[in-house]
Amino acid sequence: MSHHAYIPHMNGYVKCREFCRIMPPENHINHRLPKEVLLRIFSFLDVVTLCRCAQVCKLWNILALDGSNWKKVDLFEFQKAVEGLVVENLSKRCGGFLKSMSLRGCQVITDQSMSVFARNCRHIEALILNNCKEITDATCLNLGLFSHRLRKLDVSSCTNLTDDALEALSKGCPRLEYIDISWCVRMTDEGINILSKSSQQHLTTFIARGLGVTNTGIEQLATNCHNLKKLNVQGNPEIGDNAVIAISKHCQTLTSLCVSNCLNITDTALQALSNGCHELRTIEVSGCTGLSDDGFQFLTKNCPDLEKMDLEECIQITDTTLSYLANHCHHLSAVTLSHCELITDAGIRSLGLSPYLCESLEVLELDNCPFITDMGLDYLVNCSALQRIELYDCQLVTKIGIRRLKIQLPSLRVHAYFAPVTPPLNVRTYRRRCRCCNIL
């Protein structure tokens, strides 16, 4: 079918516009339902459906394009087609109704269009500009001037933004609760300090992956924003123990921390977290090769409510860490141990025989754990909540072992790879050679 709206009829499908013409007026929905009820129905429709309804008749056009139906708009699916004029017209139509807008991936959007948007949509609370690479500090300046109710802002991968953007936001958007400045490589510790001073009562989520942020910037953030709940500074090579110590000291209600690929993190950081952040639910330390069993002993004992742990490439940890998890962290739902090459079946046994983890563990990732065997899988048969297990490149795990586990847990999804059997040496294989091969 084309983009026109169709409905079923005795002679097949007909366009809604044609149906309206042939339907007796007394049976038409426009006459049977008040406009207020129709408007309420339209409020549940998505962007595409609203646009189709707007083509049916004049009344539906008015109702479908009413600003109250456009409180939340996500244009990600149309990112290749969305141009600045679309955003400008949309902002004029929605006006003060629009609360949430996503332009993720709309790379042709410019400061000019966002200036019109900011002036018209002054009640905006959530704005996603991820990967809108054309925007500059001017957009944030306009947001600071007109978007005083802004609570959530994602400008990740907007590489033209600088500390001036953060300063503009600090002056005009004091209610910011969530900000994502990942890969905005021109931002520095200074800009983070300026923003955190103005948002200190409200900021709960700070995401800054792939920046040049240092311990100083995170220490300033922690000092200013005591209500921080979620911090993600993945891939910042300058981040080390001092940053985590500051977070542990000042942000004691922290529930989620990601310092993956921050290579200067050691057991000292985990000990600090165990002393200050007892409400921690998620920790991601993938690639932090300086961590050992000693650090996780502190963390698991004092943070028993941990639910998700990413320990990929924590190459020093052994089965001892898994015994700590089994004994203290009774709410774990997801654990990543990929490339932890010292883990053996004994560690899996600790997890599988824990009466608490058998009821909570849903995801277990064991890629590239060379000492895991079928016996390790047998220890997991009582984990009734287990939904997915990763076993790529576990060379000692066999199809028979996986089949045995799936008999006990039929809904379990197992991701594994087994290389094709190598042909016997005495079997000659023939391959057609191209002329280039013959010449070479």
XYZ file of C-alpha atoms in Angstrom:
440
model
C 0.000 0.000 0.000
C 1.023 3.608 -0.511
C 1.475 6.174 2.217
C -2.266 7.048 2.088
C -4.529 5.882 4.922
C -6.789 2.941 4.025
C -9.697 1.235 5.812
C -11.608 -1.999 4.997
C -14.811 -1.760 2.935
C -17.243 -4.257 1.375
C -15.421 -3.823 -1.952
C -11.945 -4.102 -0.445
C -9.720 -1.379 0.967
C -10.528 2.223 0.150
C -8.801 5.479 0.979
C -10.087 7.088 4.159
C -10.851 10.258 2.253
C -13.064 8.324 -0.200
C -14.684 6.420 2.675
C -15.652 9.683 4.338
C -17.364 10.760 1.128
C -19.469 7.597 0.707
C -20.327 7.103 4.382
C -23.754 8.506 5.422
C -23.183 11.617 7.587
C -25.159 10.224 10.533
C -22.794 7.211 10.708
C -19.590 9.176 10.429
C -17.338 9.134 13.487
C -16.977 12.917 13.228
C -20.676 13.257 14.035
C -20.886 10.490 16.614
C -18.002 11.566 18.851
C -17.279 14.996 20.306
C -14.121 16.688 19.088
C -12.644 16.432 22.594
C -12.950 12.634 22.486
C -11.455 12.450 18.982
C -8.568 14.628 20.105
C -7.989 12.326 23.059
C -7.899 9.291 20.728
C -5.410 11.020 18.462
C -3.140 11.686 21.429
C -2.236 7.968 21.512
C -1.037 7.833 17.894
C 2.571 7.922 16.702
C 4.060 10.474 14.325
C 3.489 8.450 11.150
C -0.130 7.655 11.976
C -0.878 11.258 12.883
C 0.473 12.408 9.533
C -1.693 9.847 7.734
C -4.777 10.880 9.680
C -4.112 14.479 8.754
C -4.764 13.517 5.108
C -8.262 12.125 5.706
C -10.388 15.267 5.956
C -10.237 18.864 7.134
C -11.415 18.066 10.655
C -8.913 15.241 11.079
C -6.182 17.484 9.701
C -6.936 20.024 12.417
C -7.138 17.399 15.145
C -4.080 15.396 14.068
C -1.880 18.466 13.829
C -3.098 19.957 17.096
C -0.095 20.801 19.224
C -1.411 18.790 22.188
C -0.765 15.585 20.187
C 2.875 16.471 19.725
C 4.126 16.591 23.293
C 6.730 13.911 22.566
C 8.363 13.617 19.132
C 11.072 11.202 17.983
C 12.357 11.738 14.436
C 15.159 9.164 14.530
C 13.469 6.923 11.956
C 13.353 9.837 9.511
C 16.833 11.182 10.220
C 17.945 11.081 6.575
C 14.913 13.070 5.445
C 14.662 15.593 8.276
C 15.884 19.035 7.287
C 15.981 22.252 9.212
C 12.680 23.496 7.805
C 10.894 20.442 9.221
C 12.153 21.219 12.717
C 11.229 24.887 12.377
C 7.682 24.140 11.176
C 7.217 21.509 13.838
C 8.303 23.904 16.565
C 5.881 26.557 15.327
C 3.006 24.077 15.292
C 3.761 22.503 18.679
C 4.767 25.656 20.494
C 4.493 25.330 24.235
C 3.034 21.801 24.080
C 6.278 20.061 23.141
C 8.013 18.479 26.165
C 10.319 15.880 24.593
C 12.129 15.961 21.242
C 14.644 13.532 19.723
C 16.686 14.529 16.673
C 19.180 11.703 17.138
C 21.188 11.194 13.977
C 19.699 14.179 12.118
C 23.073 15.421 10.913
C 21.870 18.273 8.688
C 20.177 20.180 11.500
C 21.921 23.526 12.048
C 22.076 26.268 14.660
C 19.574 28.342 12.690
C 16.837 25.712 12.955
C 17.606 25.083 16.617
C 17.365 28.835 17.269
C 13.803 28.841 15.905
C 13.074 25.687 17.898
C 14.321 27.158 21.178
C 12.287 30.339 20.748
C 9.057 28.480 19.999
C 9.312 25.484 22.347
C 10.087 27.089 25.664
C 8.599 24.271 27.730
C 10.939 21.610 26.361
C 12.178 19.273 29.113
C 14.048 16.550 27.204
C 16.123 17.176 24.070
C 18.203 14.551 22.231
C 20.738 15.958 19.749
C 23.041 12.943 19.574
C 25.237 13.010 16.451
C 23.845 16.337 15.189
C 27.304 17.275 14.034
C 26.438 20.657 12.504
C 25.338 22.351 15.705
C 27.752 24.559 17.631
C 27.848 26.499 20.884
C 25.204 28.825 19.405
C 22.541 26.145 19.899
C 23.367 25.803 23.580
C 23.384 29.594 23.886
C 19.783 29.688 22.607
C 18.793 26.820 24.881
C 20.231 28.776 27.781
C 18.216 31.849 26.778
C 14.837 30.182 26.231
C 14.761 26.586 27.561
C 14.761 27.203 31.297
C 12.751 24.022 32.000
C 15.255 21.717 30.311
C 15.945 18.639 32.441
C 17.553 16.186 30.033
C 20.065 17.016 27.284
C 22.028 14.625 25.072
C 24.629 16.289 22.850
C 26.913 13.264 22.520
C 29.087 13.250 19.378
C 28.374 16.939 18.744
C 32.057 17.561 18.192
C 31.815 21.328 17.586
C 30.694 22.069 21.142
C 33.149 23.580 23.620
C 33.198 24.726 27.234
C 31.251 27.818 26.112
C 28.265 25.552 25.491
C 28.411 24.245 29.060
C 28.715 27.776 30.397
C 25.608 28.854 28.445
C 23.667 25.904 29.826
C 24.836 26.661 33.353
C 23.392 30.168 33.141
C 20.023 29.319 31.616
C 19.201 25.673 32.438
C 19.603 25.293 36.209
C 17.186 22.335 36.366
C 19.376 19.967 34.361
C 19.170 16.470 35.799
C 20.712 14.490 32.933
C 23.464 15.471 30.524
C 25.416 13.396 28.017
C 28.490 15.064 26.504
C 30.215 11.890 25.298
C 32.799 12.403 22.554
C 32.464 16.192 22.697
C 36.234 16.238 22.543
C 36.607 20.017 22.822
C 35.108 20.114 26.314
C 37.412 20.155 29.344
C 37.472 20.011 33.129
C 36.814 23.747 33.266
C 33.474 23.470 31.478
C 32.391 20.573 33.684
C 33.201 22.603 36.784
C 31.154 25.562 35.558
C 28.138 23.393 34.736
C 28.259 21.397 37.953
C 28.259 24.535 40.093
C 24.950 25.708 38.626
C 23.269 22.273 38.562
C 24.498 21.026 41.900
C 21.038 20.472 43.411
C 19.502 18.714 40.426
C 22.156 16.855 38.395
C 21.753 13.099 38.879
C 23.174 11.651 35.633
C 26.467 12.677 34.078
C 27.764 10.805 31.012
C 31.087 11.765 29.467
C 32.537 8.866 27.498
C 35.609 9.338 25.356
C 36.629 12.800 26.547
C 39.870 14.167 27.886
C 38.365 14.542 31.357
C 40.838 14.141 34.221
C 40.622 13.374 37.916
C 40.341 17.117 38.559
C 37.149 17.463 36.529
C 35.434 14.533 38.249
C 36.598 15.698 41.684
C 34.984 19.089 41.010
C 31.827 17.393 39.770
C 31.627 15.253 42.905
C 32.244 18.217 45.180
C 29.431 20.220 43.580
C 26.827 17.527 42.795
C 26.144 15.446 45.884
C 22.927 13.993 44.425
C 24.674 12.230 41.551
C 23.130 8.813 40.891
C 24.763 7.721 37.635
C 28.281 8.469 36.381
C 29.803 7.164 33.150
C 33.339 8.233 32.209
C 34.223 5.230 30.065
C 37.374 5.507 28.000
C 38.914 8.513 29.736
C 42.578 7.530 30.091
C 43.331 10.197 32.702
C 40.698 8.983 35.165
C 42.153 7.102 38.139
C 41.613 6.266 41.787
C 41.434 9.896 42.959
C 38.308 10.546 40.907
C 36.554 7.491 42.345
C 37.652 8.391 45.875
C 36.056 11.841 45.464
C 32.835 10.274 44.160
C 32.766 7.875 47.095
C 33.235 10.714 49.546
C 30.664 13.169 48.200
C 28.119 11.135 46.163
C 27.040 8.473 48.595
C 23.701 7.816 46.866
C 25.453 6.730 43.640
C 23.742 3.698 42.069
C 25.614 3.278 38.758
C 29.292 3.750 37.900
C 31.091 3.036 34.636
C 34.867 3.473 34.518
C 35.498 0.886 31.814
C 38.827 1.282 30.002
C 40.060 3.763 32.592
C 43.355 1.959 32.946
C 44.538 3.761 36.082
C 41.766 2.323 38.266
C 43.062 -0.046 40.979
C 41.786 -1.886 44.044
C 42.057 1.391 45.954
C 39.081 2.696 43.981
C 36.971 -0.373 44.801
C 37.831 -0.059 48.476
C 36.745 3.588 48.422
C 33.443 2.657 46.768
C 32.841 0.001 49.391
C 33.282 2.612 52.121
C 31.106 5.357 50.637
C 28.643 4.067 48.007
C 26.588 1.380 49.701
C 23.631 1.913 47.345
C 25.626 0.883 44.262
C 23.610 -1.317 41.889
C 25.676 -1.311 38.678
C 29.435 -1.228 38.229
C 31.283 -1.470 34.912
C 35.053 -1.864 35.083
C 35.725 -3.594 31.768
C 39.359 -3.340 30.753
C 40.552 -2.222 34.197
C 43.408 -4.694 34.335
C 44.737 -3.397 37.662
C 41.820 -4.846 39.652
C 42.194 -8.058 41.626
C 40.327 -10.327 44.023
C 41.283 -8.079 46.956
C 39.378 -5.115 45.550
C 36.230 -7.124 44.892
C 36.381 -8.569 48.393
C 35.902 -5.037 49.780
C 33.256 -4.108 47.216
C 31.028 -7.181 47.511
C 30.973 -7.182 51.312
C 29.859 -3.553 51.619
C 27.737 -3.240 48.445
C 25.463 -6.277 48.728
C 22.741 -4.829 46.496
C 24.816 -5.028 43.300
C 22.697 -6.182 40.351
C 24.912 -5.788 37.282
C 28.691 -6.185 37.033
C 30.868 -5.919 33.929
C 34.292 -7.369 34.742
C 35.406 -8.091 31.181
C 39.203 -8.206 30.805
C 39.797 -7.884 34.554
C 42.542 -10.389 33.911
C 43.779 -10.695 37.503
C 40.573 -11.940 39.088
C 40.153 -15.634 39.896
C 37.482 -17.970 41.192
C 37.889 -16.208 44.549
C 36.009 -13.162 43.219
C 33.146 -15.393 42.090
C 32.920 -16.885 45.564
C 32.644 -13.340 46.964
C 29.807 -12.621 44.546
C 27.997 -15.809 45.503
C 28.341 -15.177 49.240
C 27.462 -11.473 49.386
C 25.659 -10.245 46.230
C 22.322 -12.014 46.324
C 20.565 -9.782 43.783
C 22.921 -10.148 40.818
C 21.073 -10.404 37.512
C 23.901 -9.883 34.977
C 27.623 -10.691 35.209
C 30.216 -10.305 32.459
C 33.429 -12.308 32.909
C 34.600 -12.434 29.309
C 38.392 -12.638 28.857
C 38.851 -13.329 32.583
C 41.151 -16.189 31.707
C 41.812 -17.402 35.252
C 38.171 -18.303 35.874
C 37.530 -22.068 36.069
C 34.663 -24.455 36.687
C 35.181 -23.990 40.435
C 34.148 -20.337 40.137
C 31.059 -21.241 38.119
C 30.240 -23.810 40.786
C 30.148 -21.018 43.392
C 27.615 -19.107 41.308
C 25.516 -22.148 40.399
C 25.247 -23.477 43.949
C 24.286 -20.137 45.508
C 20.601 -20.433 46.466
C 20.151 -16.687 45.960
C 21.841 -16.338 42.581
C 19.904 -19.320 41.231
C 16.805 -17.154 41.523
C 18.252 -13.849 40.291
C 20.993 -14.494 37.703
C 19.659 -13.826 34.190
C 22.741 -13.121 32.043
C 26.204 -14.684 32.287
C 28.930 -13.837 29.763
C 31.969 -16.143 29.658
C 33.527 -15.477 26.247
C 37.186 -16.445 25.982
C 37.374 -18.191 29.353
C 39.633 -21.093 28.301
C 39.264 -23.195 31.474
C 35.462 -23.415 31.451
C 34.275 -26.918 30.522
C 30.999 -28.823 30.261
C 31.279 -29.512 33.976
C 31.008 -25.775 34.627
C 27.776 -25.657 32.640
C 26.390 -28.542 34.689
C 26.659 -26.377 37.793
C 24.210 -23.877 36.249
C 21.259 -26.255 35.832
C 19.578 -24.881 38.972
C 19.737 -21.261 37.772
C 16.075 -21.123 36.815
C 16.167 -17.384 36.026
C 19.048 -17.706 33.524
C 17.995 -16.318 30.143
C 21.257 -15.931 28.220
C 24.800 -17.263 28.405
C 27.746 -16.286 26.181
C 30.351 -18.973 25.459
C 32.246 -17.761 22.403
C 35.749 -19.229 22.147
C 35.404 -21.405 25.228
C 37.418 -24.192 23.656
C 36.643 -26.840 26.283
C 32.869 -26.438 26.058
C 31.174 -28.896 23.693
C 27.848 -29.082 21.912
C 26.953 -32.012 24.138
C 27.447 -29.911 27.277
C 25.337 -27.089 25.866
C 22.603 -29.507 24.829
C 22.560 -30.976 28.318
C 22.164 -27.520 29.867
C 19.354 -26.567 27.500
C 17.419 -29.707 28.394
C 17.306 -28.436 31.969
C 16.733 -24.790 30.936
C 14.745 -24.959 27.667
C 14.178 -21.193 27.419
C 17.895 -20.414 27.778
C 19.594 -18.679 24.828
C 23.156 -19.938 24.361
C 25.548 -17.967 22.160
C 28.534 -20.063 21.153
C 30.652 -20.791 18.101
C 32.171 -24.048 16.954
C 34.614 -23.978 14.061
C 33.949 -26.361 11.162
C 35.680 -29.732 11.416
C 39.053 -29.722 9.671
C 39.126 -32.217 6.766
C 41.478 -35.192 7.241
C 44.963 -34.667 5.841
C 44.618 -37.547 3.377
C 41.553 -36.017 1.740
C 42.516 -33.814 -1.189
C 40.415 -30.732 -1.725
C 40.186 -29.057 -5.082
C 39.695 -25.360 -5.574
C 39.292 -23.645 -8.876
C 42.132 -21.186 -9.373
C 41.706 -17.893 -11.119
C 44.188 -16.648 -13.704
C 45.701 -14.191 -11.244
C 46.510 -17.025 -8.841
C 48.109 -19.025 -11.639
C 50.244 -16.059 -12.653
C 51.351 -15.403 -9.063
